[in-house]
XYZ file of C-alpha atoms in Angstrom:
439
model
C 22.353 31.145 28.554
C 20.481 28.210 30.065
C 17.196 28.770 28.245
C 18.641 28.830 24.699
C 20.600 25.638 25.414
C 17.454 23.930 26.679
C 15.467 25.097 23.667
C 18.190 23.901 21.313
C 18.306 20.553 23.091
C 14.521 20.157 22.788
C 14.602 21.138 19.134
C 17.417 18.657 18.492
C 15.462 15.873 20.200
C 12.393 16.658 18.111
C 14.483 16.532 14.935
C 15.929 13.153 15.964
C 12.455 11.819 16.734
C 11.220 13.085 13.363
C 14.082 11.359 11.503
C 13.544 8.148 13.463
C 9.811 8.208 12.712
C 10.473 8.815 9.018
C 13.008 5.981 8.822
C 10.760 3.558 10.741
C 7.816 4.437 8.512
C 9.738 4.136 5.257
C 11.379 0.858 6.252
C 8.131 -0.723 7.453
C 6.205 0.421 4.393
C 8.884 -0.977 2.093
C 8.551 -4.345 3.846
C 4.754 -4.281 3.603
C 4.866 -3.727 -0.130
C 7.720 -6.161 -0.582
C 5.445 -8.791 0.984
C 2.401 -7.896 -1.053
C 4.252 -7.535 -4.343
C 6.119 -10.732 -3.529
C 2.858 -12.622 -3.265
C 1.566 -10.799 -6.332
C 4.589 -11.957 -8.345
C 4.165 -15.451 -6.933
C 0.458 -15.399 -7.874
C 1.413 -14.447 -11.424
C 4.200 -17.016 -11.755
C 4.123 -19.982 -9.334
C 0.997 -20.106 -7.119
C -1.148 -21.554 -9.921
C 1.173 -24.475 -10.802
C 2.022 -25.197 -7.145
C -1.412 -24.960 -5.540
C -3.995 -25.131 -8.365
C -2.396 -27.306 -11.032
C -5.555 -29.419 -11.296
C -7.619 -26.439 -12.422
C -5.681 -25.956 -15.646
C -4.558 -22.864 -17.600
C -6.678 -19.764 -17.171
C -8.683 -21.261 -14.279
C -5.468 -21.787 -12.284
C -4.449 -18.194 -13.036
C -7.797 -16.849 -11.823
C -7.625 -19.050 -8.690
C -4.136 -17.737 -7.866
C -5.313 -14.125 -8.271
C -8.269 -14.994 -6.016
C -5.838 -15.939 -3.223
C -4.124 -12.603 -3.832
C -7.488 -10.867 -3.392
C -8.176 -12.815 -0.172
C -5.407 -10.886 1.593
C -7.337 -7.693 1.009
C -10.521 -9.071 2.557
C -8.884 -8.964 5.995
C -7.303 -5.535 5.505
C -10.377 -3.454 6.480
C -10.822 -5.492 9.668
C -7.133 -5.149 10.453
C -7.303 -1.443 9.678
C -10.266 -0.948 12.013
C -8.843 -3.022 14.901
C -5.248 -1.817 14.687
C -6.408 1.697 13.821
C -8.481 1.697 17.011
C -5.380 0.680 18.982
C -3.433 3.454 17.293
C -6.009 6.116 18.204
C -6.765 4.759 21.676
C -3.372 3.611 22.988
C -0.793 5.180 20.699
C 0.832 4.915 17.294
C 3.818 2.787 18.424
C 2.001 -0.339 19.765
C -0.263 -0.363 16.715
C 2.652 -0.250 14.297
C 4.520 -2.962 16.214
C 1.523 -5.309 16.037
C 1.121 -4.618 12.321
C 4.684 -5.541 11.398
C 4.743 -8.662 13.622
C 1.606 -10.107 12.019
C 2.929 -9.476 8.515
C 6.252 -11.114 9.365
C 4.673 -14.282 10.747
C 2.416 -14.675 7.704
C 5.068 -14.000 5.063
C 7.582 -16.432 6.507
C 4.768 -18.945 6.955
C 3.964 -18.809 3.232
C 7.629 -19.459 2.456
C 7.534 -22.605 4.618
C 4.156 -23.875 3.380
C 3.987 -27.331 1.713
C 2.428 -27.278 -1.753
C -0.725 -29.042 -2.964
C 1.390 -31.948 -4.213
C 2.283 -32.703 -0.571
C -0.727 -31.642 1.473
C -3.509 -31.325 -1.078
C -6.434 -29.137 -0.091
C -4.903 -28.467 3.351
C -2.105 -26.501 1.733
C -4.644 -24.303 -0.063
C -6.535 -23.731 3.190
C -3.360 -22.750 5.038
C -2.331 -20.473 2.179
C -5.651 -18.632 2.452
C -5.306 -18.413 6.257
C -1.802 -16.959 6.022
C -2.968 -14.462 3.412
C -5.758 -13.395 5.792
C -3.240 -12.890 8.637
C -0.923 -10.996 6.312
C -3.781 -8.784 5.170
C -4.942 -8.145 8.748
C -1.477 -6.935 9.717
C -0.972 -4.894 6.573
C -4.362 -3.250 7.046
C -2.891 -0.494 9.181
C 0.734 -0.428 8.050
C 0.789 2.333 5.455
C -1.928 4.265 7.293
C 0.144 4.201 10.467
C 3.277 5.228 8.606
C 1.545 8.184 6.913
C -0.081 9.248 10.177
C 3.150 9.033 12.150
C 5.108 11.163 9.685
C 2.286 13.675 9.116
C 2.026 14.302 12.863
C 5.744 14.997 13.216
C 5.947 17.680 10.505
C 4.256 21.034 10.026
C 1.154 20.958 7.799
C 2.742 22.917 4.937
C 5.348 20.140 4.502
C 3.040 17.139 4.850
C 2.900 16.510 1.121
C 6.652 16.154 0.747
C 7.299 14.154 3.905
C 4.384 11.745 3.516
C 5.348 11.300 -0.138
C 8.693 9.903 1.038
C 6.711 7.160 2.785
C 4.445 6.691 -0.226
C 7.462 6.497 -2.543
C 8.477 3.250 -0.871
C 5.649 0.989 -2.159
C 7.220 0.974 -5.654
C 10.560 0.290 -3.976
C 9.027 -2.687 -2.192
C 7.524 -3.819 -5.494
C 10.906 -3.464 -7.189
C 12.680 -5.440 -4.437
C 10.104 -8.218 -4.658
C 10.293 -8.493 -8.435
C 14.108 -8.368 -8.323
C 14.059 -11.293 -5.902
C 11.720 -13.268 -8.151
C 13.747 -12.291 -11.202
C 16.937 -13.609 -9.575
C 15.413 -16.894 -8.427
C 13.730 -17.357 -11.826
C 17.202 -17.471 -13.381
C 17.625 -20.883 -11.731
C 15.147 -22.272 -14.286
C 11.520 -23.358 -14.093
C 12.249 -26.677 -12.392
C 14.228 -25.083 -9.559
C 11.822 -22.144 -9.310
C 8.806 -24.409 -8.853
C 10.762 -26.775 -6.625
C 12.477 -24.663 -3.968
C 13.711 -21.310 -5.275
C 10.311 -19.578 -4.988
C 10.537 -19.894 -1.185
C 13.745 -17.876 -0.842
C 12.241 -14.355 -1.257
C 9.597 -15.149 1.377
C 12.132 -16.446 3.898
C 14.460 -13.463 3.400
C 11.748 -11.227 4.848
C 12.343 -12.767 8.303
C 15.546 -10.734 8.640
C 13.805 -7.565 7.491
C 11.058 -7.933 10.087
C 13.529 -8.363 12.955
C 15.129 -5.047 11.986
C 11.718 -3.344 11.613
C 10.560 -4.519 15.053
C 13.764 -3.246 16.670
C 13.415 0.185 15.043
C 9.735 0.596 15.887
C 10.274 -0.390 19.484
C 12.399 2.778 19.830
C 9.675 5.131 18.596
C 8.023 7.791 20.740
C 4.490 9.091 20.383
C 3.933 11.994 18.003
C 3.518 15.531 19.411
C 0.105 15.886 17.730
C -1.180 12.641 19.238
C 0.159 13.443 22.716
C -1.478 16.877 22.608
C -4.793 15.467 21.369
C -4.887 12.835 24.118
C -4.009 15.401 26.780
C -6.833 17.625 25.537
C -9.272 14.695 25.499
C -8.388 13.731 29.064
C -8.783 17.318 30.223
C -12.248 17.587 28.656
C -13.197 13.988 29.574
C -14.007 13.111 25.954
C -11.927 9.960 25.640
C -14.625 7.378 26.345
C -15.949 6.861 22.804
C -14.374 4.311 20.537
C -12.550 6.087 17.680
C -14.227 3.905 15.049
C -17.661 4.786 16.493
C -16.791 8.467 16.154
C -15.745 7.877 12.535
C -19.101 6.333 11.627
C -21.106 8.788 13.726
C -19.656 12.052 12.488
C -17.203 11.532 9.652
C -18.659 8.931 7.280
C -18.703 11.399 4.366
C -14.954 11.817 4.768
C -14.551 8.053 4.623
C -16.512 7.915 1.363
C -14.453 10.747 -0.144
C -11.197 9.127 0.965
C -12.338 5.786 -0.481
C -13.245 7.228 -3.875
C -10.205 9.503 -4.045
C -7.749 6.574 -4.092
C -9.733 4.187 -6.304
C -7.812 5.103 -9.462
C -4.494 4.881 -7.644
C -5.124 1.390 -6.297
C -6.477 0.050 -9.579
C -3.503 1.420 -11.519
C -0.928 0.303 -8.955
C -2.080 -3.298 -8.661
C -2.762 -3.758 -12.343
C 0.786 -2.553 -13.097
C 2.436 -4.566 -10.320
C 0.454 -7.816 -10.547
C -1.816 -8.242 -13.551
C 0.536 -6.668 -16.103
C 3.171 -9.246 -15.178
C 0.808 -12.105 -16.002
C -0.414 -10.354 -19.174
C 3.123 -9.865 -20.480
C 4.002 -13.520 -19.886
C 0.827 -14.834 -21.543
C 1.441 -12.441 -24.462
C 4.729 -14.194 -25.200
C 7.319 -12.348 -23.142
C 9.898 -14.351 -21.209
C 9.083 -14.527 -17.497
C 12.448 -13.024 -16.526
C 11.935 -10.137 -18.966
C 8.447 -9.422 -17.593
C 9.806 -9.338 -14.045
C 12.588 -7.005 -15.163
C 10.092 -4.684 -16.906
C 8.006 -4.338 -13.736
C 11.134 -3.826 -11.628
C 12.612 -1.086 -13.802
C 9.263 0.580 -14.443
C 8.315 0.734 -10.766
C 11.653 2.266 -9.788
C 10.708 5.355 -11.793
C 7.984 6.072 -9.246
C 10.405 5.820 -6.308
C 12.272 8.812 -7.714
C 9.263 10.839 -8.876
C 6.769 10.387 -6.018
C 8.508 12.999 -3.792
C 8.078 15.409 -6.705
C 4.343 14.726 -6.485
C 4.492 15.452 -2.750
C 6.297 18.729 -3.360
C 3.684 19.692 -5.949
C 0.943 18.854 -3.436
C 2.476 21.265 -0.902
C 2.778 23.948 -3.574
C -0.530 23.642 -5.455
C -2.773 21.627 -3.126
C -3.109 17.900 -2.549
C -6.549 17.614 -4.140
C -5.433 19.246 -7.395
C -2.392 17.002 -7.788
C -4.360 13.882 -6.842
C -7.034 14.739 -9.419
C -4.395 15.433 -12.081
C -2.865 12.000 -11.491
C -6.210 10.294 -11.978
C -6.947 12.237 -15.154
C -3.551 11.073 -16.450
C -4.556 7.496 -15.596
C -7.803 7.915 -17.510
C -5.925 9.091 -20.603
C -3.200 6.432 -20.375
C -5.301 3.357 -19.478
C -5.726 2.056 -23.034
C -2.170 2.911 -24.231
C -0.691 1.128 -21.194
C -2.691 -2.042 -21.845
C -1.853 -1.893 -25.544
C 1.876 -1.725 -24.799
C 2.065 -4.430 -22.123
C 0.020 -6.848 -24.254
C 2.434 -6.785 -27.221
C 4.770 -9.380 -25.727
C 7.710 -7.110 -26.577
C 10.055 -6.166 -23.724
C 10.614 -2.558 -24.863
C 6.900 -1.813 -25.199
C 6.095 -3.609 -21.949
C 8.719 -1.596 -20.085
C 7.444 1.626 -21.655
C 3.865 0.852 -20.624
C 4.794 0.043 -17.019
C 7.062 3.100 -16.807
C 4.311 5.370 -18.193
C 2.001 4.421 -15.336
C 4.704 4.712 -12.704
C 6.104 7.974 -14.079
C 2.978 9.951 -14.972
C 0.167 8.607 -12.766
C 1.485 7.040 -9.555
C 3.808 9.934 -8.546
C 0.797 12.283 -8.430
C -1.627 9.853 -6.787
C 0.974 8.639 -4.272
C 2.675 11.970 -3.703
C -0.548 13.813 -2.880
C -2.380 10.974 -1.132
C -0.681 11.324 2.257
C -1.450 15.017 2.657
C -4.980 14.596 1.283
C -5.947 11.762 3.633
C -4.231 12.986 6.814
C -5.851 16.408 6.448
C -9.239 14.780 5.898
C -9.552 13.503 9.495
C -8.919 15.098 12.931
C -6.055 13.700 15.055
C -8.269 11.839 17.556
C -9.734 9.539 14.879
C -7.150 9.977 12.108
C -5.640 6.475 12.269
C -9.067 4.792 12.274
C -10.546 7.068 9.610
C -7.714 6.720 7.120
C -7.424 2.983 7.739
C -11.125 2.468 7.122
C -11.140 4.492 3.878
C -7.919 2.982 2.537
C -8.519 -0.618 3.479
C -12.118 -0.793 2.345
C -10.815 0.442 -0.972
C -7.997 -2.076 -0.743
C -10.434 -4.951 -0.266
C -12.813 -3.855 -3.007
C -10.520 -2.206 -5.564
C -6.853 -3.048 -4.996
C -7.262 -6.691 -4.102
C -9.843 -7.434 -6.775
C -8.383 -5.417 -9.651
C -5.993 -8.137 -10.920
C -8.789 -10.711 -10.620
C -11.308 -8.433 -12.360
C -8.833 -7.627 -15.128
C -8.080 -11.329 -15.652
C -11.784 -12.194 -15.772
C -12.535 -9.330 -18.190
C -9.640 -10.388 -20.416
C -10.987 -13.936 -20.524
C -14.561 -12.738 -21.098
C -13.342 -10.685 -24.044
C -11.443 -13.632 -25.560
C -8.103 -11.945 -24.973
C -9.161 -8.414 -25.936
C -7.730 -5.662 -23.727
C -10.720 -3.351 -24.251
C -12.704 -4.371 -21.152
C -9.815 -4.519 -18.635
C -8.453 -1.191 -19.933
C -11.960 0.269 -19.697
C -12.183 -0.906 -16.101
C -8.932 0.899 -15.252
C -10.089 4.067 -17.023
C -13.405 3.981 -15.131
C -11.614 3.687 -11.768
C -9.445 6.729 -12.550
C -12.458 8.707 -13.750
C -14.426 7.942 -10.566
C -11.556 9.260 -8.429
C -11.177 12.453 -10.442
C -14.927 13.158 -10.248
C -15.071 12.418 -6.491
C -12.145 14.724 -5.744
C -13.664 17.488 -7.879
C -17.091 17.228 -6.222
C -15.704 16.726 -2.716
C -13.300 19.643 -2.768
C -15.832 22.018 -4.349
C -18.449 21.238 -1.722
C -18.523 23.548 1.267
C -17.169 22.255 4.537
C -20.639 22.401 6.059
C -22.286 20.455 3.245
C -19.572 17.812 3.004
C -18.838 17.207 6.651
């Protein structure tokens, strides 16, 4: 009777570790996206008046979106450095460092004096804090996906990683709810002190996240891979060197595969908010539209993960991007009307029909793209390079294209459609290529 009891005890411990890893990943990812969406909402609403008031109108708006993009510049570097730590020393220390850096930067932004008090120094510190925030966030979602994927069997990776990837819209919703609530205090209070509250609240969230992650154990897949590497004496190379030396095609495929997702996600969460306000919608209504629309994806993303397990991650990911291609112009047309109902419908269309597929399938697609020994570094490099070039710049590009077109939505909508098309084509070509030719 001893052996069955021991086996049951081991199985129970593995189940507890799996639940703990899932909870730690979901909670940390929600905080990451709360922070980024929080700054995105602030960039759309208050960063311009508080830090770039001298630039005037559209120039202040573009400058505020530029500071949003700055955070993504540091993400690839953070992904490479923290990803290396995750592959070399373990998933837990890497994920602890990630959440600590994000916490320091987010609270720092909430405490930062505005340009009216410190002038150009406040702008410099804002950029510095955004760089620190981006460095920490560079490995957050990658680490969360990797951790969960390595605790579950491959045939369930789509569903379980989709639970992690369902939390970015939740973080977006929490951030916009916070800004919606503080905006009810009125413009004077919002620009005076209320905008700081959502940033300072995150301090409590980070304390909880650090406590949870400190209790994590290494994944079975990682422990086995490291034991095998030690036995064969193959642990000397830096993981990032191995990525560039033997897996650069995978990085390119991973980069292109999520281009449509990132463009759609950040245009919906950040640029659409600014577009709705400048089109005549009340700021509180625009925040509410983004909040309600993004919550749709929280519910539907696990469906995308389930579909990925059933039909294949590449097929579902491609289908999501094709949907984005078809819906790009209708979404822009609806959010630019200035009407709450149409704005909500446009945001919800993106979060209901595109993001669930691109988020739900992304975890399985990316984690299966790289071997365990370089998985953290490989995914981080692909995701965060795309984050710096596509996600971080998409609101800025859309704003510049809107201005260049004298308020016409044709060019920014065309940009979004092109991003979705490039992802669909890359996935089609990449998955049809033979393993030998591609890798």
